[in-house]
Short mmCIF file of C-alpha atoms in Angstrom, two decimals:
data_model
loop_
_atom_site.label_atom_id
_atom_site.label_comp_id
_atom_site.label_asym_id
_atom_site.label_seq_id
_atom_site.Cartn_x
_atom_site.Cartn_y
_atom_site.Cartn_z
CA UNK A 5 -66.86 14.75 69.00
CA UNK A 6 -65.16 11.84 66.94
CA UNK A 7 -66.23 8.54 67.67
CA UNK A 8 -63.69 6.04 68.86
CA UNK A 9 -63.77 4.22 65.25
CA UNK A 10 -62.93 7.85 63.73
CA UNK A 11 -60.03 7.62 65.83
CA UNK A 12 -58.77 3.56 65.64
CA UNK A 13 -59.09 4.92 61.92
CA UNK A 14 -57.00 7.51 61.79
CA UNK A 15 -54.34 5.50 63.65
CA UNK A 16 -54.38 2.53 61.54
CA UNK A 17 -53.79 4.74 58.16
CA UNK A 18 -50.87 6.52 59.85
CA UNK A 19 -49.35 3.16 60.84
CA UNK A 20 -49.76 1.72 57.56
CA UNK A 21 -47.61 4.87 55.77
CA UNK A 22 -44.86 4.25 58.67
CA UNK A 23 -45.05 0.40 57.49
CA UNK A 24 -45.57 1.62 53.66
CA UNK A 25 -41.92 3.72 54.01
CA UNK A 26 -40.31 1.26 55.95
CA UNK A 27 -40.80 -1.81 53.29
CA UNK A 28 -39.33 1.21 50.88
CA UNK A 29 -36.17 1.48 52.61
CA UNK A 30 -35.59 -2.07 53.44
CA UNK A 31 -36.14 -2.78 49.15
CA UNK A 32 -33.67 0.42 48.94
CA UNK A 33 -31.21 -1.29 51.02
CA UNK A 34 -31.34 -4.85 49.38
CA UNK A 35 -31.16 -3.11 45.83
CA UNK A 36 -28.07 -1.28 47.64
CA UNK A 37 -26.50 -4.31 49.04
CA UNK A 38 -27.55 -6.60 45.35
CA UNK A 39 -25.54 -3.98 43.36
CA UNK A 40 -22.54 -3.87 45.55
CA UNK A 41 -22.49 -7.63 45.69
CA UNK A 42 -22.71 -7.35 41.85
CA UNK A 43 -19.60 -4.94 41.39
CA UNK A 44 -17.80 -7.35 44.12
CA UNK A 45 -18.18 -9.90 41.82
CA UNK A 46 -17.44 -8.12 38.73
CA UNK A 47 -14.31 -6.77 40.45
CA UNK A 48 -13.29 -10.46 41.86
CA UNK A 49 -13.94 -11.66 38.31
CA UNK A 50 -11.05 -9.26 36.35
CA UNK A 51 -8.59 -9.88 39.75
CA UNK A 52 -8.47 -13.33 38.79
CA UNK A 53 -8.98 -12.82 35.00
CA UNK A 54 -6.20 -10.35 35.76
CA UNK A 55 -3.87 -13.16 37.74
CA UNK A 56 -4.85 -15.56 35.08
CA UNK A 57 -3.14 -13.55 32.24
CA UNK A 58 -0.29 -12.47 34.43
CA UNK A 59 0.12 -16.32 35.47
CA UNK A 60 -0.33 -16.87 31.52
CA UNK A 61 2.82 -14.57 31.13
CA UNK A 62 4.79 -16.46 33.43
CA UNK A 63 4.26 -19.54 32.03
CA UNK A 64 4.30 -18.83 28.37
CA UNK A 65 3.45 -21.06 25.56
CA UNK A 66 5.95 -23.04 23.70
CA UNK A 67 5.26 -22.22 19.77
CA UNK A 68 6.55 -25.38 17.95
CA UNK A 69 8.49 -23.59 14.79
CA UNK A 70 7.80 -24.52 11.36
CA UNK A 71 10.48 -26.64 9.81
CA UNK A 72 12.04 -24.51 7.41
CA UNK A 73 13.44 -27.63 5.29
CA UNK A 74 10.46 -29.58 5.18
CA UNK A 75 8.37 -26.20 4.05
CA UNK A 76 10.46 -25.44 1.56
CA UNK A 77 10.45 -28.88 -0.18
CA UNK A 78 6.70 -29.54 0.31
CA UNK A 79 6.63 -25.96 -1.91
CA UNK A 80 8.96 -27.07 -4.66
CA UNK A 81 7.07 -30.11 -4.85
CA UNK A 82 3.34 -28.15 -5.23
CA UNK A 83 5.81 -25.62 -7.65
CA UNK A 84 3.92 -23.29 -5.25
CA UNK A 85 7.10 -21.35 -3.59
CA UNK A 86 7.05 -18.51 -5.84
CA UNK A 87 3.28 -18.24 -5.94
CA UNK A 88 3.95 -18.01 -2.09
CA UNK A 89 6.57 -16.10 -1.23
CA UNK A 90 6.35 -13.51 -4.76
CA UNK A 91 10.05 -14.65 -5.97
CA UNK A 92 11.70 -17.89 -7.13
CA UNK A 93 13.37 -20.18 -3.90
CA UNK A 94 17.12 -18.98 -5.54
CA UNK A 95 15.39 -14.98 -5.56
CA UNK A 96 14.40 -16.00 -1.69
CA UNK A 97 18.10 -17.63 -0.71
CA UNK A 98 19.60 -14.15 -2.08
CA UNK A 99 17.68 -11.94 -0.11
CA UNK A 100 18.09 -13.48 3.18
CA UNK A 101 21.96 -13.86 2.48
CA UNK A 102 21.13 -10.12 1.83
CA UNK A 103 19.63 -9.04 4.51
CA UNK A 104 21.17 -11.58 7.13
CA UNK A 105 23.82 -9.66 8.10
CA UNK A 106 21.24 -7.41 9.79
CA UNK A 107 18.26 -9.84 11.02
CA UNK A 108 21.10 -12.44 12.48
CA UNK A 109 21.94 -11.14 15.49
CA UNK A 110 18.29 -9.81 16.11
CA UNK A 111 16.77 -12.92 16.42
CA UNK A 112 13.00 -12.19 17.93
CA UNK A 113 12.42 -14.27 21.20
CA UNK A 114 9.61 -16.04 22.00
CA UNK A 115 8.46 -18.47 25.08
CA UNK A 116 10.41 -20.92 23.52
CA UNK A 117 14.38 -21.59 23.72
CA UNK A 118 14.42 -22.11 19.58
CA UNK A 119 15.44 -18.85 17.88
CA UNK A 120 13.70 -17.76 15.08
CA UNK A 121 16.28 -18.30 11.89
CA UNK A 122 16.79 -15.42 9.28
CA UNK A 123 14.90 -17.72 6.52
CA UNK A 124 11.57 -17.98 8.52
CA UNK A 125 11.75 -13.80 9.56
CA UNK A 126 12.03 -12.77 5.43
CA UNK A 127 9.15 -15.36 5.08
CA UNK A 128 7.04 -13.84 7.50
CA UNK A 129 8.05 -10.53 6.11
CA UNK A 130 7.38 -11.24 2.84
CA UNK A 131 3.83 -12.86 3.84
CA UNK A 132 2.48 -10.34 5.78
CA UNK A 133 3.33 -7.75 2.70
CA UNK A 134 1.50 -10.12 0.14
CA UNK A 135 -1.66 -9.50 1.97
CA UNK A 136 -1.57 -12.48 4.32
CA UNK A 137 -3.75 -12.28 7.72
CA UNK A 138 -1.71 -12.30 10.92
CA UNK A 139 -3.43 -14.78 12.68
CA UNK A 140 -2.86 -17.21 9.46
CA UNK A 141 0.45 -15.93 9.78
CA UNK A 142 1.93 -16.90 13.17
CA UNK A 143 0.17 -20.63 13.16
CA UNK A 144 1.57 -21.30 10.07
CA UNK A 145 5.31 -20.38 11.21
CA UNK A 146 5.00 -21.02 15.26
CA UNK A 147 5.18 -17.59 16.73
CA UNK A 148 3.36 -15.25 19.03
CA UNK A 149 1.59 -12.30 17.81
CA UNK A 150 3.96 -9.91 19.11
CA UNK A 151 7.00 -11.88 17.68
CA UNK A 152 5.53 -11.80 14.09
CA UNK A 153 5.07 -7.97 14.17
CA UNK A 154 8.69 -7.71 15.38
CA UNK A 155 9.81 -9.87 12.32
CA UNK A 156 7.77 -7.82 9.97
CA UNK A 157 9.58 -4.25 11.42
CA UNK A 158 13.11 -6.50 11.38
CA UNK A 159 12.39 -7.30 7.36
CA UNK A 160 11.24 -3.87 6.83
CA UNK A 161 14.09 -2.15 8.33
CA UNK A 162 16.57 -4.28 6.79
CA UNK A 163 15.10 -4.14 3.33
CA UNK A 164 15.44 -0.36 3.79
CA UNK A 165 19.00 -0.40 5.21
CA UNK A 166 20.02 -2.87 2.24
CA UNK A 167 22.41 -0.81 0.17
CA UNK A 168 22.06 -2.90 -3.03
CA UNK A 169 18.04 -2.81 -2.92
CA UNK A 170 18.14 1.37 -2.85
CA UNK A 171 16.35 3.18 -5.47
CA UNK A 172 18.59 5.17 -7.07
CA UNK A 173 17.59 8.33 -9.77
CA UNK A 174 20.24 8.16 -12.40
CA UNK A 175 23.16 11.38 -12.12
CA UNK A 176 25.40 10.29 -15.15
CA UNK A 177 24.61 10.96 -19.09
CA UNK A 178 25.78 7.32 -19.70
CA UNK A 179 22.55 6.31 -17.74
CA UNK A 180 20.46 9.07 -19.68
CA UNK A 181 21.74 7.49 -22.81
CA UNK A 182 20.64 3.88 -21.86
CA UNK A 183 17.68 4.14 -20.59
CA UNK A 184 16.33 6.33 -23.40
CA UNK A 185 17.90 3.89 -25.74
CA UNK A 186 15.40 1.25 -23.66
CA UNK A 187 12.63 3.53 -24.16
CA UNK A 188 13.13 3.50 -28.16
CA UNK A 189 12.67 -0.39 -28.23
CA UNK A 190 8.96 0.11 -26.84
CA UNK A 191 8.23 2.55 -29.32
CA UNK A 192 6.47 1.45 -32.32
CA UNK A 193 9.09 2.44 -35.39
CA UNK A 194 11.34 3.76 -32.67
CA UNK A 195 9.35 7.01 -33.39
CA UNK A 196 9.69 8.73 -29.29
CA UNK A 197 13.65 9.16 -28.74
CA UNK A 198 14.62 10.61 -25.46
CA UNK A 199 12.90 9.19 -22.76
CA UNK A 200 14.34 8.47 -19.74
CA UNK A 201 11.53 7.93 -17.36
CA UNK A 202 7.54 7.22 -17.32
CA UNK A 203 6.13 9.43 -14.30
CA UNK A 204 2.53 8.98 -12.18
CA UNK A 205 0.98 9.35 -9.17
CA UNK A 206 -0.99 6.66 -7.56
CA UNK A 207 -3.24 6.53 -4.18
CA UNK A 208 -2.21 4.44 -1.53
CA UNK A 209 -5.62 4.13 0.80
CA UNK A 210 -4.88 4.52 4.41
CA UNK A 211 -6.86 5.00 7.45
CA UNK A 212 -8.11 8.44 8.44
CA UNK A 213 -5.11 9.73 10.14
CA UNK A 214 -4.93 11.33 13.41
CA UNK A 215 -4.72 15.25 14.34
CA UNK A 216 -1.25 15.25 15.30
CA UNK A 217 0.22 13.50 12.50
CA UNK A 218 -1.53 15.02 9.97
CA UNK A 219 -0.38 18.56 10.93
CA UNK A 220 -4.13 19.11 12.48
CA UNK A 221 -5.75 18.50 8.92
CA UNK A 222 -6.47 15.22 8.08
CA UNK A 223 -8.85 16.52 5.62
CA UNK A 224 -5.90 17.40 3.42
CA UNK A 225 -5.86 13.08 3.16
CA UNK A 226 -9.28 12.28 1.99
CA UNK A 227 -9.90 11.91 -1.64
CA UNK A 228 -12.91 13.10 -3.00
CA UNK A 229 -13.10 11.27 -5.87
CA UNK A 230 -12.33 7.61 -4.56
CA UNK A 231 -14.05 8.71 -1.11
CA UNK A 232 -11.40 7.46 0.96
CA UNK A 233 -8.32 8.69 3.05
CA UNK A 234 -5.10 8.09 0.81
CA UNK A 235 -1.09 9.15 0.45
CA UNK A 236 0.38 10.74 -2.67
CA UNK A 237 2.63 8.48 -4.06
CA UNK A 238 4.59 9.88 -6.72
CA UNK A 239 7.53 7.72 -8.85
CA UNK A 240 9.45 7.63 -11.95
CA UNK A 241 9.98 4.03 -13.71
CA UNK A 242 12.43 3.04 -16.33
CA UNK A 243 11.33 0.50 -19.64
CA UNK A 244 11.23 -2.96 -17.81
CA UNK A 245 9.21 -0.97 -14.93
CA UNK A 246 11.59 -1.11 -12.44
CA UNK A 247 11.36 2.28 -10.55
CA UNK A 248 13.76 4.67 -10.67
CA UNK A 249 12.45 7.00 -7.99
CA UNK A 250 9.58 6.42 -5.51
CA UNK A 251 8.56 8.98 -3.13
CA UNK A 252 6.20 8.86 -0.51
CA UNK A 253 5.43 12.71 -0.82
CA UNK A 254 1.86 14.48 -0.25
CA UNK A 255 -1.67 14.21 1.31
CA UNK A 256 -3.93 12.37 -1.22
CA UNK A 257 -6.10 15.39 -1.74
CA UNK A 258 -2.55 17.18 -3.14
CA UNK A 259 -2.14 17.42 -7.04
CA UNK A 260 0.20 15.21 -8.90
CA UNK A 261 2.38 18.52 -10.23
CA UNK A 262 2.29 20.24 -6.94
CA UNK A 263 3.33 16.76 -5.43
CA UNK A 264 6.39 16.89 -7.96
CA UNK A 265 7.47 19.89 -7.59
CA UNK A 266 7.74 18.71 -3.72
CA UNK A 267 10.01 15.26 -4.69
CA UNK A 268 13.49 15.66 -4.71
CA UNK A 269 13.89 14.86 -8.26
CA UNK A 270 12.54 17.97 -9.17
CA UNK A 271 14.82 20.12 -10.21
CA UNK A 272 17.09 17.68 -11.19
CA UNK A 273 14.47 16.78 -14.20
CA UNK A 274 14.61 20.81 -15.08
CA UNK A 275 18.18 20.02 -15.38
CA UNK A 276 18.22 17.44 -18.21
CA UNK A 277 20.60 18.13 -20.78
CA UNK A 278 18.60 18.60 -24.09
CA UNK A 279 16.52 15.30 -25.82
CA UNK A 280 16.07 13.71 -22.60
CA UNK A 281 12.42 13.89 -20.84
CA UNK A 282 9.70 12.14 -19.03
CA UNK A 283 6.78 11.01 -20.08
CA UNK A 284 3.78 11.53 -18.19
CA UNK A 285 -0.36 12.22 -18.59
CA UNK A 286 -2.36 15.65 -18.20
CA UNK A 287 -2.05 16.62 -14.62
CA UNK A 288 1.70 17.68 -15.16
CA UNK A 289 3.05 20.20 -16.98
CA UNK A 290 4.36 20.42 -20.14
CA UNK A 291 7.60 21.27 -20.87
CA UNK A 292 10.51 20.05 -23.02
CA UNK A 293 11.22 17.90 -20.21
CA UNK A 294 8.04 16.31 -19.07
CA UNK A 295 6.17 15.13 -22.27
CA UNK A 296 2.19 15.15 -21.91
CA UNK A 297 -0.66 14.19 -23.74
CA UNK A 298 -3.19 16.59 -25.80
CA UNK A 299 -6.51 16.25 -24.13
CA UNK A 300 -9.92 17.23 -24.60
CA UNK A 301 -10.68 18.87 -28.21
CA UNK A 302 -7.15 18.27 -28.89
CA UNK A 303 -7.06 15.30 -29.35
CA UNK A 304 -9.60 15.87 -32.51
CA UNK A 305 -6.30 16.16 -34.41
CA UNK A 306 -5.21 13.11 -35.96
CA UNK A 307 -1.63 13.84 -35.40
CA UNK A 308 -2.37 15.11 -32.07
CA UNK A 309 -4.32 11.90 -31.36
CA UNK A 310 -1.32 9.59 -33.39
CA UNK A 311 0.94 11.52 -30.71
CA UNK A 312 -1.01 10.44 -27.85
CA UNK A 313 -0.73 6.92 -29.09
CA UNK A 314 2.78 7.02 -28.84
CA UNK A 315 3.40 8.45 -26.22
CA UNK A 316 0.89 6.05 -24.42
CA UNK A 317 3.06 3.06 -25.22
CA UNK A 318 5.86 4.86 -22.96
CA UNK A 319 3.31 6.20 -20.49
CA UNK A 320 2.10 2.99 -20.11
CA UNK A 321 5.57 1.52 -18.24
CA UNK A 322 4.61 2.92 -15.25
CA UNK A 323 0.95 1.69 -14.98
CA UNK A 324 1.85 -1.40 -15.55
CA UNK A 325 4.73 -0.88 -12.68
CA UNK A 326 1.82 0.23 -10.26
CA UNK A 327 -0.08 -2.54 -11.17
CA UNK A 328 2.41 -5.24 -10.56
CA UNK A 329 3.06 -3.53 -7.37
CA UNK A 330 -0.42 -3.76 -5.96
CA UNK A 331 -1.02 -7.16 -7.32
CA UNK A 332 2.31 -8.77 -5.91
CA UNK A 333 2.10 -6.81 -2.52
CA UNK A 334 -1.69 -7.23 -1.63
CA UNK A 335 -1.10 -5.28 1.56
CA UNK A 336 -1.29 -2.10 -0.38
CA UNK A 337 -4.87 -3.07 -1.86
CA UNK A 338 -6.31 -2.27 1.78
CA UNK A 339 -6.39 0.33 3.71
CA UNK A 340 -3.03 0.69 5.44
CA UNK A 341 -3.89 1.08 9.55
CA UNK A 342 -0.55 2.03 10.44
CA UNK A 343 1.01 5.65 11.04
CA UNK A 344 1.74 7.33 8.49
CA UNK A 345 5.41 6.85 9.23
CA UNK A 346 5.29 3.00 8.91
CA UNK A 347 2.86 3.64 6.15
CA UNK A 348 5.62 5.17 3.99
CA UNK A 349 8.08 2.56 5.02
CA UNK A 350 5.98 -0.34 3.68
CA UNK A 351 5.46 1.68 0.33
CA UNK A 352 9.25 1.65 0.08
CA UNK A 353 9.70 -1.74 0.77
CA UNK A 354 7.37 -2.96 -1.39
CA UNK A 355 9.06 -0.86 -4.29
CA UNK A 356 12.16 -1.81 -3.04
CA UNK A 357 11.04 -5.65 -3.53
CA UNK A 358 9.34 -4.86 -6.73
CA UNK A 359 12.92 -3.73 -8.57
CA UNK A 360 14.45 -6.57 -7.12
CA UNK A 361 11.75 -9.09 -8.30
CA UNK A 362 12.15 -7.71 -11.70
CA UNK A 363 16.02 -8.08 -11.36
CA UNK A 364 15.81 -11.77 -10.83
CA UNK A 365 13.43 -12.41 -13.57
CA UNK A 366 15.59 -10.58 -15.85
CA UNK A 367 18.88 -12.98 -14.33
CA UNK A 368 16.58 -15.71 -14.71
CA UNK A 369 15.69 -15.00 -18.55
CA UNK A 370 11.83 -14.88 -17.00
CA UNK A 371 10.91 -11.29 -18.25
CA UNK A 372 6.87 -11.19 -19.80
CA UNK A 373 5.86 -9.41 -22.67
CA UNK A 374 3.32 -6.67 -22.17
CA UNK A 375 0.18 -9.07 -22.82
CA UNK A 376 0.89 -11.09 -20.38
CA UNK A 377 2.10 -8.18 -17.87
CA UNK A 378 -1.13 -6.70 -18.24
CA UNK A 379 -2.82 -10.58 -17.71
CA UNK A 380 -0.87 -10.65 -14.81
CA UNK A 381 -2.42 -7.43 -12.95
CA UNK A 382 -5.07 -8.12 -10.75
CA UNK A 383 -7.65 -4.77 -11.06
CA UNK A 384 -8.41 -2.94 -8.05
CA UNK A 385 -12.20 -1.88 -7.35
CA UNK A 386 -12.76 1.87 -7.98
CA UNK A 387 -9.76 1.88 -10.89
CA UNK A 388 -10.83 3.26 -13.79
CA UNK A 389 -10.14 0.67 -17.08
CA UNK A 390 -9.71 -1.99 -15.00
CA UNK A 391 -6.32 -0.36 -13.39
CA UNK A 392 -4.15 -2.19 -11.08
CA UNK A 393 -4.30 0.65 -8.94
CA UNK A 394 -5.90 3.73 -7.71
CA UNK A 395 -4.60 6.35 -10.27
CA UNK A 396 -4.81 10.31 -8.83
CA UNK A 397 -7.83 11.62 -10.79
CA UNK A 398 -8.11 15.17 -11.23
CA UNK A 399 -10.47 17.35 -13.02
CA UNK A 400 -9.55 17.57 -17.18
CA UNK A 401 -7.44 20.43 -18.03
CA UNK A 402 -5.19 21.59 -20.04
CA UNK A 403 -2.00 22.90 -17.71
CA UNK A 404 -0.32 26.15 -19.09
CA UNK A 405 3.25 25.26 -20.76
CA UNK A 406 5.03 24.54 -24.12
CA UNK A 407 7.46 22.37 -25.49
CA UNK A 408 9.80 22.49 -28.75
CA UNK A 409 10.17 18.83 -28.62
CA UNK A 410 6.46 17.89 -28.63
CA UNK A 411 6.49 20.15 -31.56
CA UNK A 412 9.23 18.92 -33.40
CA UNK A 413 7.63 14.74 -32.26
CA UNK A 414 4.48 15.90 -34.00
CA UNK A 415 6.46 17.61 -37.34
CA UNK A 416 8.23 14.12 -37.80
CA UNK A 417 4.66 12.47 -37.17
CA UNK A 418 2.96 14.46 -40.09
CA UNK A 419 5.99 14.40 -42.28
CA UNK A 420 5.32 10.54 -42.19
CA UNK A 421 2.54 10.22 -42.49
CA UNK A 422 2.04 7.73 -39.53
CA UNK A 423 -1.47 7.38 -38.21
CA UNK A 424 -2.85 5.43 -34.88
CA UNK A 425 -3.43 1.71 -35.72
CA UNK A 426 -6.58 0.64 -36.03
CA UNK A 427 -6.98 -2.09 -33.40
CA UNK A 428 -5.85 0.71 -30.95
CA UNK A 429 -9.09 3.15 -32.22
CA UNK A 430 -11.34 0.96 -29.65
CA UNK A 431 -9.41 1.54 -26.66
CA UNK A 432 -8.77 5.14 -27.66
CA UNK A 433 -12.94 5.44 -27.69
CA UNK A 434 -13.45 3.59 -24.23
CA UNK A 435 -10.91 6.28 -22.66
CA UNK A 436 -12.58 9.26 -24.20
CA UNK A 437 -15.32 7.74 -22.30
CA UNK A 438 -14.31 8.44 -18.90
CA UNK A 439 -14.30 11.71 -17.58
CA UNK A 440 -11.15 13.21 -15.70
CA UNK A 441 -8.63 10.54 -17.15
CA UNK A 442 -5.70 11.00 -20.01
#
């Protein structure tokens, strides 16, 4: 038989597990009741975070506007305005009296009763597309966030519905005949006749774009080479490097002659009446009306190499036009995080801008030589040479095709004997250097 301290043993371990799982569910229950006083507190803490910014709405801030007068003569006085806004004050005046017609009656509206005037929307416009940070932005002018993004889409769209800042491909043979007779003047001795056009694709870097607007392959984007998500860009510029056609037209993994064959200019290049022709490097394909250079063991030729020197000097229009694109309108030296819709708008623009730039230098007698052109251009990391730009790089080749006016270039170039210039051998050497370029 158990003795009566077996038994007041027993008892006292049983009580001590009731008393063991009761002090459990009493901690349960605090932790419990701690957490839901947490979330209480959490959700008390966005209601009146939440009331706050609705009560912030309500009462919304009064941006003090910059004074447009004052701005514009502390700039004159620095000589800063065209450093600033990428054209001289009288370039600036003309495009707002431009593009007024359209921004003036869509003034953007802010917390404050003072519109925001025509002058001060191309300013922000023109800003924001020289690289310029939005927050920088909207102190420096006295408007909301949302108001400076609505003057940036007003400038766009206007620039883009402005009939006299289109880009227009020429149509008539008067236009053939003066452009090639522009051409001729950059040629040493006058020796290319018949160009019309310099042609070349560039990357514009983007963000990886999404599923749906990419046609569910945003693969087809991403460039290889440069390692990055990019557009296409393909466009034709004349002797002064003012662009005569500029298409937004392919993913960036796309070719640049399958991306021309997709522009609209297209066939309308197979169409030239005979002596006209483009000028561009190896990744087209030559014809009798798109000029390209020899490449690889070709160019071991000394007349084929004395062609290629030639023909650089025209090819070499529309790098420079790329460069001074990229340099003036620093947005495009960044990825671009919009859609690709609004992406290809702000391409335009800025090529839109970049003719008209060129326009007013030209009115104002302001036009640079090539040296300092090529000062000018601000190189972009990645670019081969020191390149203003991202050029489309593809793998050395020599595209299937013929042409009877390369031939008869080259006859004329042995019957003269000319050779390439000697101060020209060096740069010739430091492109033979890097692989996949011409």
């Amino acid at each position: 038989m158990p003795s009566p301290f077996d038994l007041l043993d027993d008892n006292d371990d049983d009580s001590s597990d009731l008393d063991f799982f009761f002090l459990c569910h009493l901690a349960k229950e605090a932790e419990e009741k701690e957490h839901s006083s947490k979330r209480q507190r959490r959700r008390c803490k966005r209601q009146l975070q939440s009331s706050e910014r609705r009560r912030q709405r309500r009462h919304k801030w009064h941006h003090e506007r910059i004074s447009w007068q004052s701005h514009v003569k502390k700039l004159n006085h620095e000589i800063a305005f065209e450093k600033t806004y990428r054209m001289s004050h009288r370039a600036f005046k003309k495009l707002t009296s431009m593009l007024e017609i359209q921004i003036a009656g869509n003034y953007s509206k802010c917390g404050t009763s003072e519109p925001i005037i025509p002058e001060i929307v191309v300013a922000i416009g023109l800003r924001w597309l020289a690289g310029g940070s939005y927050i920088d932005i909207r102190h420096a002018y006295g408007c909301s966030i949302a108001s400076l993004y609505r003057c940036r889409d007003l400038f766009i769209d206007a620039v883009l519905n402005c009939e006299e800042l289109e880009i227009i491909f020429p149509k008539e043979k008067e236009e053939f005949i003066k452009l090639a007779s522009s051409f001729e003047c950059k040629s040493s001795e006058g020796m290319m006749r018949g160009c019309v056009g310099a042609i070349d694709g560039f990357l514009a870097t983007i963000n990886r774009p999404t599923i749906v607007e990419s046609g569910n392959n945003p693969g087809s984007f991403f460039s290889g080479h440069y390692m990055t998500y990019g557009i296409n860009v393909q466009a034709v510029c004349d002797a002064d490097s003012r662009f005569i056609y500029f298409g937004v037209i392919a993913p960036g993994k796309c070719s640049d002659q399958v991306a021309f064959e997709r522009t609209s200019i297209f066939d309308r290049v197979a169409a030239f009446n005979t002596g006209f022709y483009l000028v561009g490097d190896a990744a087209y394909t030559l014809s009798d009306v798109m000029l390209v250079p020899f490449v690889g063991s070709q160019r071991d030729d000394p007349t084929q190499d004395t062609f290629n020197f030639f023909l650089s000097q025209l090819r070499i229009r529309i790098e420079m036009a790329f460069g001074l694109l990229q340099t003036k309108w620093c947005v495009l030296k960044k990825n671009l995080s919009t859609s690709l819709e609004t992406s290809a708008r702000i391409l335009d623009s800025c090529a839109r801008l970049h003719n008209y730039v060129i326009n007013e230098k030209i009115i104002d007698n302001e036009i640079m030589d090539d040296n300092q052109i090529l000062t000018e251009i601000i190189p972009v990391s990645l670019s081969p040479l020191g390149w203003g730009y991202l050029p489309t790089v593809e793998p050395l080749c020599i595209l299937p095709g013929s042409s009877v006016m390369r031939d008869v270039i080259l006859t004329r170039l042995q019957t003269l004997g000319v050779k390439r210039p000697p101060v020209n051998i060096e740069r010739r050497r430091k492109e033979l250097h890097e692989i996949n370029l011409m």
